[in-house]
Short mmCIF file of C-alpha atoms in Angstrom, two decimals:
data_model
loop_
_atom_site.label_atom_id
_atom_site.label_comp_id
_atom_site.label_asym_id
_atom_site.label_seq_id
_atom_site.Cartn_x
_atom_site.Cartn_y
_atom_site.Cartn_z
CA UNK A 40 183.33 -132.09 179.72
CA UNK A 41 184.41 -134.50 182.37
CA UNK A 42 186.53 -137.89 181.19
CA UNK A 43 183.83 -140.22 181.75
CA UNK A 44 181.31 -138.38 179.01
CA UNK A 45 183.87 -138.44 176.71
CA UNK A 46 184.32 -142.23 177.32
CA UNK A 47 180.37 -142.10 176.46
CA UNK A 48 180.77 -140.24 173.48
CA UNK A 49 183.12 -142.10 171.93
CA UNK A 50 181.39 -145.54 172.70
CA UNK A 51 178.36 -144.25 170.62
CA UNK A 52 180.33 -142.97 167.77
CA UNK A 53 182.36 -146.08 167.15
CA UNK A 54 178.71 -148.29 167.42
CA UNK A 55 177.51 -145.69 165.11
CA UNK A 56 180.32 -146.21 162.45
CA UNK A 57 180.11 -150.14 162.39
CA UNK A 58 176.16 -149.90 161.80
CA UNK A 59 176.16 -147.43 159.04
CA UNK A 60 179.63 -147.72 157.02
CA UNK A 61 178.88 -150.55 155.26
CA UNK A 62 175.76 -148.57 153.73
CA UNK A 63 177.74 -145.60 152.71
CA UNK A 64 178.84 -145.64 148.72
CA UNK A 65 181.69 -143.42 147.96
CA UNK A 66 181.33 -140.67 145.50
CA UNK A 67 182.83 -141.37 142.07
CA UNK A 68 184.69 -139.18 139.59
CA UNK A 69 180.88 -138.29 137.92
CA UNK A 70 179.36 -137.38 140.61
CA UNK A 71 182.65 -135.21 141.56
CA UNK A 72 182.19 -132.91 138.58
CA UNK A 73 178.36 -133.06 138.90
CA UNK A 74 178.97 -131.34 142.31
CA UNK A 75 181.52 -129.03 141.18
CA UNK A 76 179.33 -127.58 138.36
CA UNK A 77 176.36 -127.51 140.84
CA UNK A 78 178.83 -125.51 143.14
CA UNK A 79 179.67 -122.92 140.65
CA UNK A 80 176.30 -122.39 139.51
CA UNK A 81 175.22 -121.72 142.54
CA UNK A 82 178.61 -119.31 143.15
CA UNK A 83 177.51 -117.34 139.67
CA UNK A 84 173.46 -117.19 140.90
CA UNK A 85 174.75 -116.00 144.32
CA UNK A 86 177.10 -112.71 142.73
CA UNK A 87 174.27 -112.08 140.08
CA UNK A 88 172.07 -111.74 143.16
CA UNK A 89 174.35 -109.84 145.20
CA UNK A 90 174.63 -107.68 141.57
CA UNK A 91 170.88 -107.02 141.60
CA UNK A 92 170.65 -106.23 145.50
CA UNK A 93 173.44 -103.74 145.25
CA UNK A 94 171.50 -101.71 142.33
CA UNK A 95 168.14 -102.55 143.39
CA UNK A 96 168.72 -101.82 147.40
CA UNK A 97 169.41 -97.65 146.43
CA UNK A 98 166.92 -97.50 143.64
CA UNK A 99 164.33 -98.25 146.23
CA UNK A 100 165.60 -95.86 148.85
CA UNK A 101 165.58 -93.39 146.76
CA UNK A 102 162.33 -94.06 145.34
CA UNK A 103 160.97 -94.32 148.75
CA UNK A 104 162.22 -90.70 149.27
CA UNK A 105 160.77 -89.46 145.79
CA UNK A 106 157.16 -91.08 147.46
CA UNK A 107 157.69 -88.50 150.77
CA UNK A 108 158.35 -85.34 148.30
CA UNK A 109 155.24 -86.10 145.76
CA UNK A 110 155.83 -88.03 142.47
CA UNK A 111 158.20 -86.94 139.66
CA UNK A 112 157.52 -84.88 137.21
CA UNK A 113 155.87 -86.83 134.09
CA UNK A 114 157.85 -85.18 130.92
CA UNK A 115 154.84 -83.40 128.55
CA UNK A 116 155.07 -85.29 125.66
CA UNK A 117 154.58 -88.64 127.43
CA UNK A 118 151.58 -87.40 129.73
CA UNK A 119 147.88 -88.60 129.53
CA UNK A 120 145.48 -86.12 127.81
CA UNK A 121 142.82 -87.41 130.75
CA UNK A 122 144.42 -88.74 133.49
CA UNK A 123 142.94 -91.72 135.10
CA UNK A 124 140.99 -91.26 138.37
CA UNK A 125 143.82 -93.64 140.01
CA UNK A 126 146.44 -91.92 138.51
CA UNK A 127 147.67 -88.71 140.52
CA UNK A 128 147.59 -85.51 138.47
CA UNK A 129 151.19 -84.77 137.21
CA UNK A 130 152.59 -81.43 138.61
CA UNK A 131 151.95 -78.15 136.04
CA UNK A 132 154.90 -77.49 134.52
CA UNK A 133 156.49 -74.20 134.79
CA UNK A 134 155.06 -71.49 132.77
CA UNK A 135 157.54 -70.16 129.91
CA UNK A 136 158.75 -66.31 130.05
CA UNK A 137 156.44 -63.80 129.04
CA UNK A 138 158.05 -62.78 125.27
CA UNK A 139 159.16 -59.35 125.46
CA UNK A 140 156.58 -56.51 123.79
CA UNK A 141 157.99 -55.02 120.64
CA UNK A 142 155.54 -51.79 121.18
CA UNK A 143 157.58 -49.08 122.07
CA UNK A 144 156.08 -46.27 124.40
CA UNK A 145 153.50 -43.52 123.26
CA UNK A 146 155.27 -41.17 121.36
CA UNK A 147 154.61 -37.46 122.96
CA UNK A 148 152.38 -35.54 121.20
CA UNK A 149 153.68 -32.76 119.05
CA UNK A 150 154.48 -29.35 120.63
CA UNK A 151 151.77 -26.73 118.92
CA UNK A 152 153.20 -23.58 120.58
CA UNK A 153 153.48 -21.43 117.69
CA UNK A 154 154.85 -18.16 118.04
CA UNK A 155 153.41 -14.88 115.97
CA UNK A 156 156.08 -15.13 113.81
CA UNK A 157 155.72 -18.62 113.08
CA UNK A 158 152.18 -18.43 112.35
CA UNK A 159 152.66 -14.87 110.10
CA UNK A 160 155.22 -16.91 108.21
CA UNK A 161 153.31 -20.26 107.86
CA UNK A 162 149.95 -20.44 104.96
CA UNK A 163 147.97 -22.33 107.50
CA UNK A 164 144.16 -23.44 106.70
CA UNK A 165 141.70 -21.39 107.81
CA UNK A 166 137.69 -22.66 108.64
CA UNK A 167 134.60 -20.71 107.19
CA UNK A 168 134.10 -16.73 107.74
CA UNK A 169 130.74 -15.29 108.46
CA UNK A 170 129.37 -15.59 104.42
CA UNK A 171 130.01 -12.16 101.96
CA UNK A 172 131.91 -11.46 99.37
CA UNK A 173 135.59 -10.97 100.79
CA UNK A 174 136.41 -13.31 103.21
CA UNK A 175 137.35 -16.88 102.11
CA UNK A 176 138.26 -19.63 103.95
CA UNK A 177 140.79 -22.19 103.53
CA UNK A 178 145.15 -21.84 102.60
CA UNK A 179 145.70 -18.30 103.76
CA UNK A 180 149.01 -16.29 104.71
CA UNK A 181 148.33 -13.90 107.49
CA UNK A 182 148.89 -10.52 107.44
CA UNK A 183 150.83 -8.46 110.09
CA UNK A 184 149.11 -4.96 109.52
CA UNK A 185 146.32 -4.45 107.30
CA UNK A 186 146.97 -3.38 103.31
CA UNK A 187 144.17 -4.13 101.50
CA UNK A 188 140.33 -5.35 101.87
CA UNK A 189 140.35 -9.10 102.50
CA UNK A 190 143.75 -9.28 104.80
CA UNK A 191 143.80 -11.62 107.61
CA UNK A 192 144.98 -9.85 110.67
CA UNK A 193 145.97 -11.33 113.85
CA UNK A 194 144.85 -9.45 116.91
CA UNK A 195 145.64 -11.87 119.81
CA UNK A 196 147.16 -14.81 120.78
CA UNK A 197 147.00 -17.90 123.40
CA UNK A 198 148.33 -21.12 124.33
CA UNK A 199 147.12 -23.91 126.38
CA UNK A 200 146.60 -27.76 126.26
CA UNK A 201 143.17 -27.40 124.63
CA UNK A 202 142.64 -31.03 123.46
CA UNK A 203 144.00 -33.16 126.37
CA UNK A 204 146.79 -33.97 124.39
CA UNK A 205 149.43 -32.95 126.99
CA UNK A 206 150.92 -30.77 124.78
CA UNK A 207 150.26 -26.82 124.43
CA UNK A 208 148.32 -25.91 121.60
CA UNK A 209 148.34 -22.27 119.66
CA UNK A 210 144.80 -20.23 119.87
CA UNK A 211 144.55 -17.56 117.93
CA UNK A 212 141.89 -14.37 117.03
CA UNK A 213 141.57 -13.39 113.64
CA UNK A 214 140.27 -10.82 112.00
CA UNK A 215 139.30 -10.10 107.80
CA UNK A 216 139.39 -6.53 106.93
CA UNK A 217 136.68 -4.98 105.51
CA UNK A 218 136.48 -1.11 105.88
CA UNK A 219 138.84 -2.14 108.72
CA UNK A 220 135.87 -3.89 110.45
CA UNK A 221 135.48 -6.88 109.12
CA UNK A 222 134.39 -10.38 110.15
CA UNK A 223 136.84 -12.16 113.10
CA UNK A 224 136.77 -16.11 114.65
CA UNK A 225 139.05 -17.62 117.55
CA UNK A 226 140.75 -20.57 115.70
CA UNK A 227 142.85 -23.60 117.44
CA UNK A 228 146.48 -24.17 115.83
CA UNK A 229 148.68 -27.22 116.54
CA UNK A 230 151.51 -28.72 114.83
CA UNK A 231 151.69 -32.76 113.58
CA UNK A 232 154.75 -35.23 114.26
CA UNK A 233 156.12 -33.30 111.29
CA UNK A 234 156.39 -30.38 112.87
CA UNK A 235 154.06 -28.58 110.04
CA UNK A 236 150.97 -26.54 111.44
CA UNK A 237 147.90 -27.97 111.34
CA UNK A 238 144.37 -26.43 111.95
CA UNK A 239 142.56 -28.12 114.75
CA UNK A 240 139.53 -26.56 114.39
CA UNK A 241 137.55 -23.10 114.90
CA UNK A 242 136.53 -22.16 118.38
CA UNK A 243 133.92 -19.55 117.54
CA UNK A 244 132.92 -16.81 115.09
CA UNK A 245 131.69 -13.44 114.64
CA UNK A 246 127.81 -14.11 113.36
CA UNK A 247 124.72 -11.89 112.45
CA UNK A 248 122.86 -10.58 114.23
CA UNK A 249 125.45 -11.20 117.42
CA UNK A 250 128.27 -11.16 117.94
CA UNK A 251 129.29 -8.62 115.79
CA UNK A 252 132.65 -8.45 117.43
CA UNK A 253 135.16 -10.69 119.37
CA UNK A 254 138.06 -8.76 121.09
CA UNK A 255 140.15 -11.17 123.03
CA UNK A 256 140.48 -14.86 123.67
CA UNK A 257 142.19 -17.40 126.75
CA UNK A 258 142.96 -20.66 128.01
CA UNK A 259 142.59 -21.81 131.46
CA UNK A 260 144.32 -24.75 133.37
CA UNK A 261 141.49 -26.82 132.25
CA UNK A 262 141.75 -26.20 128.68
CA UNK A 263 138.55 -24.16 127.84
CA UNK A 264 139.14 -21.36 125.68
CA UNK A 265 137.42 -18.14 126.55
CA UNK A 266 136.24 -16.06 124.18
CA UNK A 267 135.58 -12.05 125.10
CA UNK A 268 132.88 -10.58 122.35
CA UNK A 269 130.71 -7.54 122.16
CA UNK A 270 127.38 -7.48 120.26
CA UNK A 271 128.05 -4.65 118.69
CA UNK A 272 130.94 -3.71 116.56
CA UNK A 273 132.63 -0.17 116.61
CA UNK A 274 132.57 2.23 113.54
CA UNK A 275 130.24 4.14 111.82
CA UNK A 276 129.85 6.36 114.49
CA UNK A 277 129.10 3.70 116.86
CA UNK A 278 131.67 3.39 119.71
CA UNK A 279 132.48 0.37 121.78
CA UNK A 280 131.62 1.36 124.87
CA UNK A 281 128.20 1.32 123.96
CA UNK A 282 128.32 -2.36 123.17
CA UNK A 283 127.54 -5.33 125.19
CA UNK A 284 130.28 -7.67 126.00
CA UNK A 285 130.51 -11.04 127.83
CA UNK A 286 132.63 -14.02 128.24
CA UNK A 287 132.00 -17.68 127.33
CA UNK A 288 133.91 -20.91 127.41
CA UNK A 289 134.51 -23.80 124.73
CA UNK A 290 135.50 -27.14 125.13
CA UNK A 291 137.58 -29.65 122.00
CA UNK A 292 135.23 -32.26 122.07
CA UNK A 293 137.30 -34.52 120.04
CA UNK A 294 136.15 -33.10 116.41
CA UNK A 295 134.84 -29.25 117.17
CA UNK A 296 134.31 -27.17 119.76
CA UNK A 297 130.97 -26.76 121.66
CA UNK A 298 130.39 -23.45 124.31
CA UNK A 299 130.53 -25.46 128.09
CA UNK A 300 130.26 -21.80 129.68
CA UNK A 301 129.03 -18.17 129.76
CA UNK A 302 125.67 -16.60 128.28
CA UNK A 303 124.13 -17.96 124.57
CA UNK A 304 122.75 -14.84 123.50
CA UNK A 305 122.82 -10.92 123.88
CA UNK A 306 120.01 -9.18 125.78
CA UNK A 307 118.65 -5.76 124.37
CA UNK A 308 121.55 -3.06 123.85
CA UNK A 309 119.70 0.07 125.56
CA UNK A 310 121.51 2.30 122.78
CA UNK A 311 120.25 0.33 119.78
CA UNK A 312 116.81 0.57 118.15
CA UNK A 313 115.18 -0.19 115.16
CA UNK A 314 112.90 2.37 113.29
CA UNK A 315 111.06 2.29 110.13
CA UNK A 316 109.30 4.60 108.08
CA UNK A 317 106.88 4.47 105.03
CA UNK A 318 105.17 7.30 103.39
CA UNK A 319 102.10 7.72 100.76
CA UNK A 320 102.21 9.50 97.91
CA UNK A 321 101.52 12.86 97.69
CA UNK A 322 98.81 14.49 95.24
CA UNK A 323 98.69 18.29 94.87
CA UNK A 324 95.28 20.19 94.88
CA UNK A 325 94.20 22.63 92.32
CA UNK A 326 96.38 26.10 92.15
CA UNK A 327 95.01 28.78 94.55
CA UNK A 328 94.43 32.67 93.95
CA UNK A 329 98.34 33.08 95.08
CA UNK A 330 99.73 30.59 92.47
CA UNK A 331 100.63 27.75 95.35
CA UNK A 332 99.52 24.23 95.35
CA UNK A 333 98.39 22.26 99.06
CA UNK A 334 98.48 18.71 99.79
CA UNK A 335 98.38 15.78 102.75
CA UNK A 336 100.88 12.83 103.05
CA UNK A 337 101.00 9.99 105.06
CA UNK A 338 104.00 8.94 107.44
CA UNK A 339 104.06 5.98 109.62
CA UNK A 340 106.88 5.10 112.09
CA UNK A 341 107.31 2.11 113.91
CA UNK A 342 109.76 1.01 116.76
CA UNK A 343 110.54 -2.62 115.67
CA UNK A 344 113.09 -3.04 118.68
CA UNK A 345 112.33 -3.90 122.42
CA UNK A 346 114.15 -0.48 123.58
CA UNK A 347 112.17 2.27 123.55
CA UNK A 348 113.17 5.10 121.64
CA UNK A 349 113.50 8.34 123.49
CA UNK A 350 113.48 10.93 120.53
CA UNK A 351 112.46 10.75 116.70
CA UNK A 352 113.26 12.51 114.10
CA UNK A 353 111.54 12.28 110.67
CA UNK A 354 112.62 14.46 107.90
CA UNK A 355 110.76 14.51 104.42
CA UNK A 356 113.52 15.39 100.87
CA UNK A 357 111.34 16.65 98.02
CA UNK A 358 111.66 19.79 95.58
CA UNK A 359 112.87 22.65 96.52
CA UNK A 360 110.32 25.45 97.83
CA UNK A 361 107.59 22.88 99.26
CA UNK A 362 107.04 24.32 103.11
CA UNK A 363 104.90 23.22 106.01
CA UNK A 364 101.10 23.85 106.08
CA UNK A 365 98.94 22.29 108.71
CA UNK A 366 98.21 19.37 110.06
CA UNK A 367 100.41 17.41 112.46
CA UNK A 368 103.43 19.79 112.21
CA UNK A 369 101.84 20.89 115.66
CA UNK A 370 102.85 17.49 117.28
CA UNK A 371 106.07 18.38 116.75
CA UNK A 372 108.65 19.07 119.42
CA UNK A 373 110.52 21.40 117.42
CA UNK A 374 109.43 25.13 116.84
CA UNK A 375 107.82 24.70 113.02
CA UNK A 376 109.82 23.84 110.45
CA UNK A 377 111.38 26.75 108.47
CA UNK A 378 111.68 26.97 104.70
CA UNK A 379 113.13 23.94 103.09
CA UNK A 380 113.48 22.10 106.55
CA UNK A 381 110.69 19.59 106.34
CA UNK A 382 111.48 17.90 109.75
CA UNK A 383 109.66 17.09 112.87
CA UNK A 384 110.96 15.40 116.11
CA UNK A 385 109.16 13.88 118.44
CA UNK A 386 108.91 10.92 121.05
CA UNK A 387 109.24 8.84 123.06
CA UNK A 388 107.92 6.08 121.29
CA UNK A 389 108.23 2.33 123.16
CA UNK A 390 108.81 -0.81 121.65
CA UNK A 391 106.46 -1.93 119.31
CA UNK A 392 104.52 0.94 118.61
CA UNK A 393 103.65 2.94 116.32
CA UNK A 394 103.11 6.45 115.44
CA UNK A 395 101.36 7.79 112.27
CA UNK A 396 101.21 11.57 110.99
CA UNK A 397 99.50 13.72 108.02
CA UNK A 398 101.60 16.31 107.45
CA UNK A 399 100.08 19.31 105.34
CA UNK A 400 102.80 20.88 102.73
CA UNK A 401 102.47 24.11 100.32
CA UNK A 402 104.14 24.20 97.19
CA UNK A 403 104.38 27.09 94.60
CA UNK A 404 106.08 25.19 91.88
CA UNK A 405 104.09 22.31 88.79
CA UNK A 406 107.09 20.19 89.77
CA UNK A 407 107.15 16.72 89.77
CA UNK A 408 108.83 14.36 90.92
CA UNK A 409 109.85 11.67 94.00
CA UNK A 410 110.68 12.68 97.16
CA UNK A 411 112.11 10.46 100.88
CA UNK A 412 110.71 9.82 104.00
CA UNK A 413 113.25 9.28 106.12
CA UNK A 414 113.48 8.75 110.27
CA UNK A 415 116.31 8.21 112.80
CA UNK A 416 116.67 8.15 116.10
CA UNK A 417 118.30 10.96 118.00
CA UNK A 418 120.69 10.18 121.33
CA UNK A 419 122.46 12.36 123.76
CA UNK A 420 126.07 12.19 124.71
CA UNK A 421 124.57 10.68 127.93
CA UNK A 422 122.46 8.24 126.49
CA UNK A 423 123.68 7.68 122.73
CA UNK A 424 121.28 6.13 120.38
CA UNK A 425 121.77 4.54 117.42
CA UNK A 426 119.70 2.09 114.70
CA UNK A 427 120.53 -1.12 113.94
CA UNK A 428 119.09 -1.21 110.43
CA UNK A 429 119.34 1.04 108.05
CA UNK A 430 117.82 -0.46 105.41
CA UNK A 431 114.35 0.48 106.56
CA UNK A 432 114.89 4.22 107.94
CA UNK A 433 113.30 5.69 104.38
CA UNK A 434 110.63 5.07 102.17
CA UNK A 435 109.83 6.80 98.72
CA UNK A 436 106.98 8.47 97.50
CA UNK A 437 105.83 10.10 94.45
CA UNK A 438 104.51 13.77 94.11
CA UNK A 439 102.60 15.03 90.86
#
């Protein structure tokens, strides 16, 4: 500033002054501590405010950073049952750890392979025979070798998982002894978590009038148990090789077993038929110039099988002395009948039919009495032949 402005300024400053001082009151001791207390109010008001902005300035940063990441979580106990439609949807809270199961795992099942000693030494529970007198079912100690009618013999033995357990089971044939024939069945054996055997149920059975004979059983990898069985059973001059025999499967169904493979039933066995005879009685005539008596009788055979029966033999039992005389002793194949020999083969005769003769017979004696019919088929070594039922193969008649 140059010397002459500040000659200006001063000019107007000291006019200035002489207008306005006389105007001017000076400030007394009240309105000294009037100011000071303003002063400091406005000091305390000033640091409260600074206070606020120093807490207030970070709470809103940070909430401003909380708005960029999605609103807090609202604790559960103080959220809204329905939240409002202006009110976001508080974030799910996480889900709690699934509580540990306090199921163990499946036990195994029980191991049912029984060995033949086991089972010989065990009383185990056995299922229904086919019915007679002998063979009962239920608690029963099996034999080793037969001793006496009635033992339970075991004749094979099998394993496999039959029941889809996992675990092998114990199969077993059996056999009841009865002239060391005898009824058999195929029975399933395991064991419980006891260890004890258990009976889990018959496979299959000997029955009437077939099978008459089961000889061996198996498991496969699928758990069907095969059965091996013959129609006919050996003995009594029957042998087994003239017997039928065939294969079938059975499947555990849960509660039995039911056949899932092989035949149902036997065909015809070409070396069994079944003949019957029946005979009328017999009534001597009046005594002739040489003392002897004549008469007729009656005899009817009939094939009752579907084989056909090659050769036939019917032989008539009466009192001694009573011969042959006429009538259809000429059908016969055989020469005629000698003395006391009052038989007459013949044949073939097919299924179903039937084949009647009147056989003349001389008799010196004033016996009495009641004499047999009987018939049977005869066989070769080649081609054996035997009947299936007995029980109808004679017939008895009266003579007088």
């Amino acid at each position: 500033m140059s010397e002459f402005e500040d000659i200006l300024v001063s000019s107007e400053f000291a006019a200035f002054r002489a207008a306005y001082a006389p105007a001017v009151q000076p400030a007394g001791p009240d309105t000294v501590r009037r100011t000071v207390r303003r002063r400091r109010r406005r000091t305390a008001v000033a640091t409260a405010a600074a206070v606020v902005l120093a807490v207030a300035i970070p709470v809103a940063a940070n909430a401003g950073l909380d708005r960029r990441s999605g609103p807090p979580p609202v604790p559960a106990e103080t959220r809204s049952p329905t939240p409002s439609a202006t009110t976001p949807s508080p974030a799910p809270s996480p889900s709690a750890s699934p509580t540990p199961s306090t199921v163990g795992p499946t036990p195994a099942a029980p191991d049912g392979r029984i060995s033949r000693a086991q089972l010989l030494a065990a009383r185990v529970d056995l299922p229904a025979w086919l019915p007679g007198p002998v063979c009962k079912a239920g608690p029963t100690r099996i034999a080793a070798r037969y001793r006496t009618e009635g033992d339970v013999l075991l004749e094979d033995l099998a394993y496999g998982d039959v029941d889809g357990d996992g675990a092998v089971e114990t199969v077993a044939l059996l056999r009841c002894s009865v002239f060391q024939r005898g009824p058999s069945q195929v029975v399933a054996f395991d064991r419980d978590t006891a260890g004890r055997i258990v009976t889990l149920g018959q496979v299959t059975r000997s029955d009437r009038p077939t099978p008459e004979w089961l000889l061996a059983t198996q498991v496969t990898s699928r758990g069907t148990v095969r059965v091996e069985m013959a129609d006919i059973s050996p003995g009594g001059g029957w042998s087994l090789d003239w017997s039928q025999r065939q294969w079938r499967g059975y499947r555990w169904t849960g509660k039995r077993f039911t056949q899932v493979e092989g035949p149902t039933s036997f065909g015809p066995n070409q070396h069994l038929a079944d003949l019957s005879v029946t005979a009328s009685d017999l009534a001597w005539g009046p005594k002739e110039a040489d003392g002897t008596r004549t008469g007729t009788i009656t005899v009817t055979v009939r094939n009752l099988s579907r084989v056909p029966a090659g050769l036939v033999e019917v032989h008539l039992r009466m009192q001694p002395g009573a011969t042959a005389d006429g009538g259809d002793w000429s059908a016969c194949q055989n020469p005629p009948p000698p003395d006391d020999a009052l038989s007459c083969r013949f044949g073939p005769l097919g299924p179903g039919a039937t084949r009647t003769f009147r056989f003349g017979l001389r008799d010196s004696s004033v016996m009495s009495g009641t004499g047999i019919a009987e018939v049977a088929p005869i066989g070769t070594d080649a081609d054996p032949l035997m009947d299936s039922s007995w029980e109808n193969n004679e017939d008895r008649y009266r003579y007088r």
